[in-house]
PDB file of C-alpha atoms in Angstrom:
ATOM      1  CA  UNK A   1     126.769  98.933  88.479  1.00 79.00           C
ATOM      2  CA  UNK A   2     125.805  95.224  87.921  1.00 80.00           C
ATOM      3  CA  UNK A   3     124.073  95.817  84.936  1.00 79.00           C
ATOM      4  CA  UNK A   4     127.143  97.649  83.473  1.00 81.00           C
ATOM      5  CA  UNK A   5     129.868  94.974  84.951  1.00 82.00           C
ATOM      6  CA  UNK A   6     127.796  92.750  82.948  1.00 82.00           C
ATOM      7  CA  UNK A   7     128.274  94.860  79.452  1.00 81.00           C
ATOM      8  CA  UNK A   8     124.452  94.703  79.135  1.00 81.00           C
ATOM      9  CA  UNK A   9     122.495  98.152  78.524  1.00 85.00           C
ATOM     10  CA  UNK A  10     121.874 100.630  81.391  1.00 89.00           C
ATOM     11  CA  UNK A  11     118.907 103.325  81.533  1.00 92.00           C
ATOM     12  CA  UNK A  12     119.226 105.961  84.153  1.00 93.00           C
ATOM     13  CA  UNK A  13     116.770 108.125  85.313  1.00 94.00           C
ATOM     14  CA  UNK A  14     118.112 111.474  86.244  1.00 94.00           C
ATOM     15  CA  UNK A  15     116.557 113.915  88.899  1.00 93.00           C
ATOM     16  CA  UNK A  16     118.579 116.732  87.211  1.00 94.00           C
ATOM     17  CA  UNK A  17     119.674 118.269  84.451  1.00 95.00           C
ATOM     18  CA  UNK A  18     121.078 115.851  81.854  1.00 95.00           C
ATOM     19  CA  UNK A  19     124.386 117.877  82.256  1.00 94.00           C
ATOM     20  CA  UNK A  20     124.522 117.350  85.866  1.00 93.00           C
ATOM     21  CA  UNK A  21     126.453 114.315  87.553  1.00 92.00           C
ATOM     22  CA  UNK A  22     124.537 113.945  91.367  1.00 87.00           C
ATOM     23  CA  UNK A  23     126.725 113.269  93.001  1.00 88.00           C
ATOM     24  CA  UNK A  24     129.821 113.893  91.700  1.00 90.00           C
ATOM     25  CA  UNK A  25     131.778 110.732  92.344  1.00 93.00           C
ATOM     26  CA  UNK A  26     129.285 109.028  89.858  1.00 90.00           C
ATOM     27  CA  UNK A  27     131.018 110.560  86.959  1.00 93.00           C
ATOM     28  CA  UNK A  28     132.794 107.275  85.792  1.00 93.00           C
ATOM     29  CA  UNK A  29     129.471 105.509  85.889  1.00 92.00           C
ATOM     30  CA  UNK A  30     127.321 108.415  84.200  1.00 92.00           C
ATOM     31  CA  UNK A  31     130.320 108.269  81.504  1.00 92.00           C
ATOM     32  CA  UNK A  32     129.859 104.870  80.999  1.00 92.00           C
ATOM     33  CA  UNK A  33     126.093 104.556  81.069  1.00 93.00           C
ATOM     34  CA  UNK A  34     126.067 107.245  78.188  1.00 92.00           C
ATOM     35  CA  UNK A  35     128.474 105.123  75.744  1.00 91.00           C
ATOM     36  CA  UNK A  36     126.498 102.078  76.208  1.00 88.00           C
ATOM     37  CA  UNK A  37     122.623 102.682  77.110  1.00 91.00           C
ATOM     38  CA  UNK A  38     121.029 105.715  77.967  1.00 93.00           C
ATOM     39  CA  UNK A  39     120.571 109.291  80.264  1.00 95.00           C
ATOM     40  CA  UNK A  40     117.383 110.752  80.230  1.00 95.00           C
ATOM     41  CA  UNK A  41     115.250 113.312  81.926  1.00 95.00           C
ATOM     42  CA  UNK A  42     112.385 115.852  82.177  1.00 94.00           C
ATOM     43  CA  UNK A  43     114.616 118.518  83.758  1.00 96.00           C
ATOM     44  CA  UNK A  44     116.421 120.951  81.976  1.00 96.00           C
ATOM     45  CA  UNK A  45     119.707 121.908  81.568  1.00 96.00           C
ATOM     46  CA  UNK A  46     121.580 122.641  84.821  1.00 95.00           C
ATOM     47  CA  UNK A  47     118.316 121.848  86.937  1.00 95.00           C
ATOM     48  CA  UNK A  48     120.147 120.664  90.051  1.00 94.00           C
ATOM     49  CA  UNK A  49     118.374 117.842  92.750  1.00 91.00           C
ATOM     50  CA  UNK A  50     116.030 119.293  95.102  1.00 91.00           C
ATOM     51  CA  UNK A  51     113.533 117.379  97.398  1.00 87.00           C
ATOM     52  CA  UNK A  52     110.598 117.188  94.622  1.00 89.00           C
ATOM     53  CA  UNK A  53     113.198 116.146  91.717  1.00 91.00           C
ATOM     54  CA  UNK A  54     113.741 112.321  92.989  1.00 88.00           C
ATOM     55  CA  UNK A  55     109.653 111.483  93.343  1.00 88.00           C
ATOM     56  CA  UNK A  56     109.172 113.300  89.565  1.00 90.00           C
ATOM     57  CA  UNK A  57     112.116 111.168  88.445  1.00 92.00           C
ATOM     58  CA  UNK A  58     110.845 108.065  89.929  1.00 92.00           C
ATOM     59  CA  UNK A  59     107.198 108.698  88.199  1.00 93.00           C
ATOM     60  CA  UNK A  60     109.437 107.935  84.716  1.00 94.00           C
ATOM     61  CA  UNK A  61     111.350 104.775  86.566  1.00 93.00           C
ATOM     62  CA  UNK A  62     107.877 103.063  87.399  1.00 94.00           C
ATOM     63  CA  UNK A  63     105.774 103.612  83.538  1.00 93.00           C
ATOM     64  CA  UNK A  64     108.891 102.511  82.038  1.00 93.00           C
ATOM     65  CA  UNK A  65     109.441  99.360  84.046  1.00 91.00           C
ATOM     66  CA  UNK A  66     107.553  96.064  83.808  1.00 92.00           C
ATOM     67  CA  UNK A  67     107.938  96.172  87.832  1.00 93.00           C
ATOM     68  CA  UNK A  68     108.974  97.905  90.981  1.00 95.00           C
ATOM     69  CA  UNK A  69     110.982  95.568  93.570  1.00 96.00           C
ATOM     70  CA  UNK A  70     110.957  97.382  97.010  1.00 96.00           C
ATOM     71  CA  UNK A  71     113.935  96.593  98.848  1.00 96.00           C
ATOM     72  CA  UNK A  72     113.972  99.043 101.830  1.00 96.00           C
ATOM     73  CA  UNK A  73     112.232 102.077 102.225  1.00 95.00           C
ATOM     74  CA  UNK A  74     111.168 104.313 105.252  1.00 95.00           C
ATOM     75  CA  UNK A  75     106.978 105.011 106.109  1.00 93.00           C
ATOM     76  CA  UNK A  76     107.964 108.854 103.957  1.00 91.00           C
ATOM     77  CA  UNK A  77     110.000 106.901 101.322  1.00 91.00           C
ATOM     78  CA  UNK A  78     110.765 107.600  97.656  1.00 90.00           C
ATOM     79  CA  UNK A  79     110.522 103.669  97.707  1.00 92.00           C
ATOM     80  CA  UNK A  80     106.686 103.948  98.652  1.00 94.00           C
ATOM     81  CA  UNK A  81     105.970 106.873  95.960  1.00 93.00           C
ATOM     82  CA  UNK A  82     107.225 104.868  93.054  1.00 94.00           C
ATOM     83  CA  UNK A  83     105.285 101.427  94.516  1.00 96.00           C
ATOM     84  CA  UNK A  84     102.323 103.721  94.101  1.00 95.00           C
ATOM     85  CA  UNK A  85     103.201 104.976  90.448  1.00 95.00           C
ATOM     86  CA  UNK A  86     103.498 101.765  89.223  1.00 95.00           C
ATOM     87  CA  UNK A  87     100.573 100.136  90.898  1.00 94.00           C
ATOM     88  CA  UNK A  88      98.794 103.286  89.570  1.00 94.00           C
ATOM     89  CA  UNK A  89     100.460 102.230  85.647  1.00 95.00           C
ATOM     90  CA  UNK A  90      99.094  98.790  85.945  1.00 94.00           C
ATOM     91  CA  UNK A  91     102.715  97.756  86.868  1.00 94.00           C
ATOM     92  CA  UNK A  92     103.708  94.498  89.199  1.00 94.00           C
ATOM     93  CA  UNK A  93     104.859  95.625  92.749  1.00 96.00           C
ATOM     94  CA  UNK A  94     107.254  92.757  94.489  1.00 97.00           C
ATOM     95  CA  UNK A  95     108.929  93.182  97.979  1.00 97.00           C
ATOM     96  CA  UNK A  96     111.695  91.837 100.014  1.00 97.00           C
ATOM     97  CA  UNK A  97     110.673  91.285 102.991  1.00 97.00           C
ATOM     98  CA  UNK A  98     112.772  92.823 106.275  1.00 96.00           C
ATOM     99  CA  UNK A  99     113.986  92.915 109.870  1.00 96.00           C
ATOM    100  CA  UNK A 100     110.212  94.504 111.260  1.00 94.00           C
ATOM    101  CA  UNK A 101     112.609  96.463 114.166  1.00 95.00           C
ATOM    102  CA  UNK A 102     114.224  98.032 110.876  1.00 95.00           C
ATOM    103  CA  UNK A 103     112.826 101.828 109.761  1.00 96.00           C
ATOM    104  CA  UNK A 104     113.808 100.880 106.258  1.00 96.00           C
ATOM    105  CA  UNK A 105     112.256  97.494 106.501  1.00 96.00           C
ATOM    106  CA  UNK A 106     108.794  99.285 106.559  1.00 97.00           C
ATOM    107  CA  UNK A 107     108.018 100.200 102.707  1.00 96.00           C
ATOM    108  CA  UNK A 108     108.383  96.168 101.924  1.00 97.00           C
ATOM    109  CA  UNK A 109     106.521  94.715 104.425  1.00 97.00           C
ATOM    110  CA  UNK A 110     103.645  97.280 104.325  1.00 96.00           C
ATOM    111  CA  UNK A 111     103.463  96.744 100.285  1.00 97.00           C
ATOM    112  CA  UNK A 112     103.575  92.622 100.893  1.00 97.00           C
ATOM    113  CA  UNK A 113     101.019  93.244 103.683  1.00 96.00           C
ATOM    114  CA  UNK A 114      99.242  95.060 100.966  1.00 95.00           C
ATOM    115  CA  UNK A 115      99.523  92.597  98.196  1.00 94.00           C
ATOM    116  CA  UNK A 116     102.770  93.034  96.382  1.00 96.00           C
ATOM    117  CA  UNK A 117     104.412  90.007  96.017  1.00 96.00           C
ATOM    118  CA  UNK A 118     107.214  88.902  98.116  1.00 97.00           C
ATOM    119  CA  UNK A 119     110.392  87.930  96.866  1.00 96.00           C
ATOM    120  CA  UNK A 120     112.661  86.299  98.238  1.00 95.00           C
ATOM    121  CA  UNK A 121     115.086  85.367  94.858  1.00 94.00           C
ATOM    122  CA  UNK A 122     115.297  86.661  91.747  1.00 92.00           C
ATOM    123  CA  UNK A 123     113.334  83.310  90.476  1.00 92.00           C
ATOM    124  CA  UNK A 124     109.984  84.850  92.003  1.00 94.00           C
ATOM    125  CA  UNK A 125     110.374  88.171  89.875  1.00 93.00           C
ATOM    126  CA  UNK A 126     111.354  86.038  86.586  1.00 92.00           C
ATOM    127  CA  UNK A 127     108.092  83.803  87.261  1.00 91.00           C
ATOM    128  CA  UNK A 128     105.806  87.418  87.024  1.00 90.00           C
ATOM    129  CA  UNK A 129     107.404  87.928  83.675  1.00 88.00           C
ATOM    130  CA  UNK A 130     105.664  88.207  80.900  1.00 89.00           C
ATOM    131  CA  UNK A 131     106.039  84.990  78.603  1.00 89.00           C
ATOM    132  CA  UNK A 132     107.769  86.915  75.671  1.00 89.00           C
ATOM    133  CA  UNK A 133     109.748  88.548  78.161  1.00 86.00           C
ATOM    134  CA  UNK A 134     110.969  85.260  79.858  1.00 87.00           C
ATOM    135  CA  UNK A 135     111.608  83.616  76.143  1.00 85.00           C
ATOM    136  CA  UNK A 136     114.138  86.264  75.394  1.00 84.00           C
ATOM    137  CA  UNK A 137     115.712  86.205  78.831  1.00 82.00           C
ATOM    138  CA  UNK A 138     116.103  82.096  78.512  1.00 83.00           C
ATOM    139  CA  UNK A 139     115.675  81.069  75.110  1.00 79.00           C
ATOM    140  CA  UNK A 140     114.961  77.328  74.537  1.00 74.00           C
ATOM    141  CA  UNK A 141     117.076  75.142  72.342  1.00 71.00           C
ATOM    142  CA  UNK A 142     115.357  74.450  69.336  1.00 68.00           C
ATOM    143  CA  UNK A 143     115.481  70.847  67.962  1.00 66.00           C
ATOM    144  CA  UNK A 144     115.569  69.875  64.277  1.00 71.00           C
ATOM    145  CA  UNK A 145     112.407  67.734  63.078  1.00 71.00           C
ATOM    146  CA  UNK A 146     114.991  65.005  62.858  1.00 73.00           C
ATOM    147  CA  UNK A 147     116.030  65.099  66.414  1.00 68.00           C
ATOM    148  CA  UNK A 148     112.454  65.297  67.276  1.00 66.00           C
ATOM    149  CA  UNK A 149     111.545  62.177  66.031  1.00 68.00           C
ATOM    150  CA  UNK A 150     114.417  60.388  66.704  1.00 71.00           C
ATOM    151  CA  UNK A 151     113.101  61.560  70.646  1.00 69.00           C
ATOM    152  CA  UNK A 152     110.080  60.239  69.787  1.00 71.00           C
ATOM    153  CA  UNK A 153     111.186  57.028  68.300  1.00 72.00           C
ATOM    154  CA  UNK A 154     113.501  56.093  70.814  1.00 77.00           C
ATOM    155  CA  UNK A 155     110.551  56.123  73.556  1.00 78.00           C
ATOM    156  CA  UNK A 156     108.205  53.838  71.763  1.00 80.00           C
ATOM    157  CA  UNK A 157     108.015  49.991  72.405  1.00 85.00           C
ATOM    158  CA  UNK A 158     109.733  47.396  70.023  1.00 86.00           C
ATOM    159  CA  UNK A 159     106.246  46.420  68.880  1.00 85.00           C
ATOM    160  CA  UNK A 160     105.441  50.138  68.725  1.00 83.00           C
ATOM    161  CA  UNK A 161     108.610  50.686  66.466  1.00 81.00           C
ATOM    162  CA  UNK A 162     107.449  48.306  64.043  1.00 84.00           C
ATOM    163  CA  UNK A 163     104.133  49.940  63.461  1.00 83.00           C
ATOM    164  CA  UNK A 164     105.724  53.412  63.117  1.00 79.00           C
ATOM    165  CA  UNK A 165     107.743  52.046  60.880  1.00 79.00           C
ATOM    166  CA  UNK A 166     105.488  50.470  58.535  1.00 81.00           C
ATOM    167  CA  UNK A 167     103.673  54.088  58.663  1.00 78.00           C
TER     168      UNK A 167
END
């Protein structure tokens, strides 16, 4: 829903048939995903959700991401099968770490006990980024040759000036 408040473009993953809205009061949202990203899925048409359909689904969430944040997740967790998938694809695994009394806390802290990284902003999952990744997400102003030199100038010495000058 964030993604979409902030008009950028929205991939879901369905664990049914791509005619199927599970569950039904996600209509508006499947509605607007459609006009402005995507719905995809293995299953075919009217293929409702069972047990297996979410782990299958979540096989296509972790090869097509660059990462898999755990937030919560139980020990038997879908959270935990798609940490695996994507560890298996060569895929960065980052958790946020939780109350240790909490059943959901588990999938986190056993995957930061394990070696995924722990986050605790959204600064620590930017850092992991690739480089071209993190260019297009915060592009750098670009300075003229003009401005770059008049940057340069300006820090140089009066003595220093001179001799650039002269060059």
């Amino acid at each position: 829903q964030g993604v979409l408040n902030a008009k950028s473009r929205t991939i879901a993953v369905l664990g049914t048939g791509i005619n199927l809205v599970t569950p039904p009061e996600n209509a508006k949202r499947f509605e607007q995903i459609a006009a402005s990203g995507a719905l995809i899925t293995q299953f075919p048409f009217n293929r409702p959700a069972d047990k297996q359909s979410f782990p299958i689904r979540n096989r296509i969430v972790a090869g097509m991401s660059l990462g898999t944040v755990v937030v919560q997740g139980a020990q038997y967790s879908g959270s935990l099968i798609t940490a695996r998938l994507a560890m298996e694809f060569g895929r960065e695994v980052y958790g946020v770490p939780g109350n240790v009394t909490v059943d959901v806390s588990f999938a986190p802290n056993q995957l930061i006990k394990q070696g995924a990284k722990l986050v605790t902003s959204w600064e620590d999952v930017v850092e992991e980024l690739p480089t071209a990744v993190r260019a297009e997400l915060f592009p750098v102003d670009t300075t003229s040759r003009e401005e770059r030199a008049s940057l340069f100038a300006e820090s140089l010495t009066p003595g220093e000036r001179k001799v650039f000058g002269l060059l």
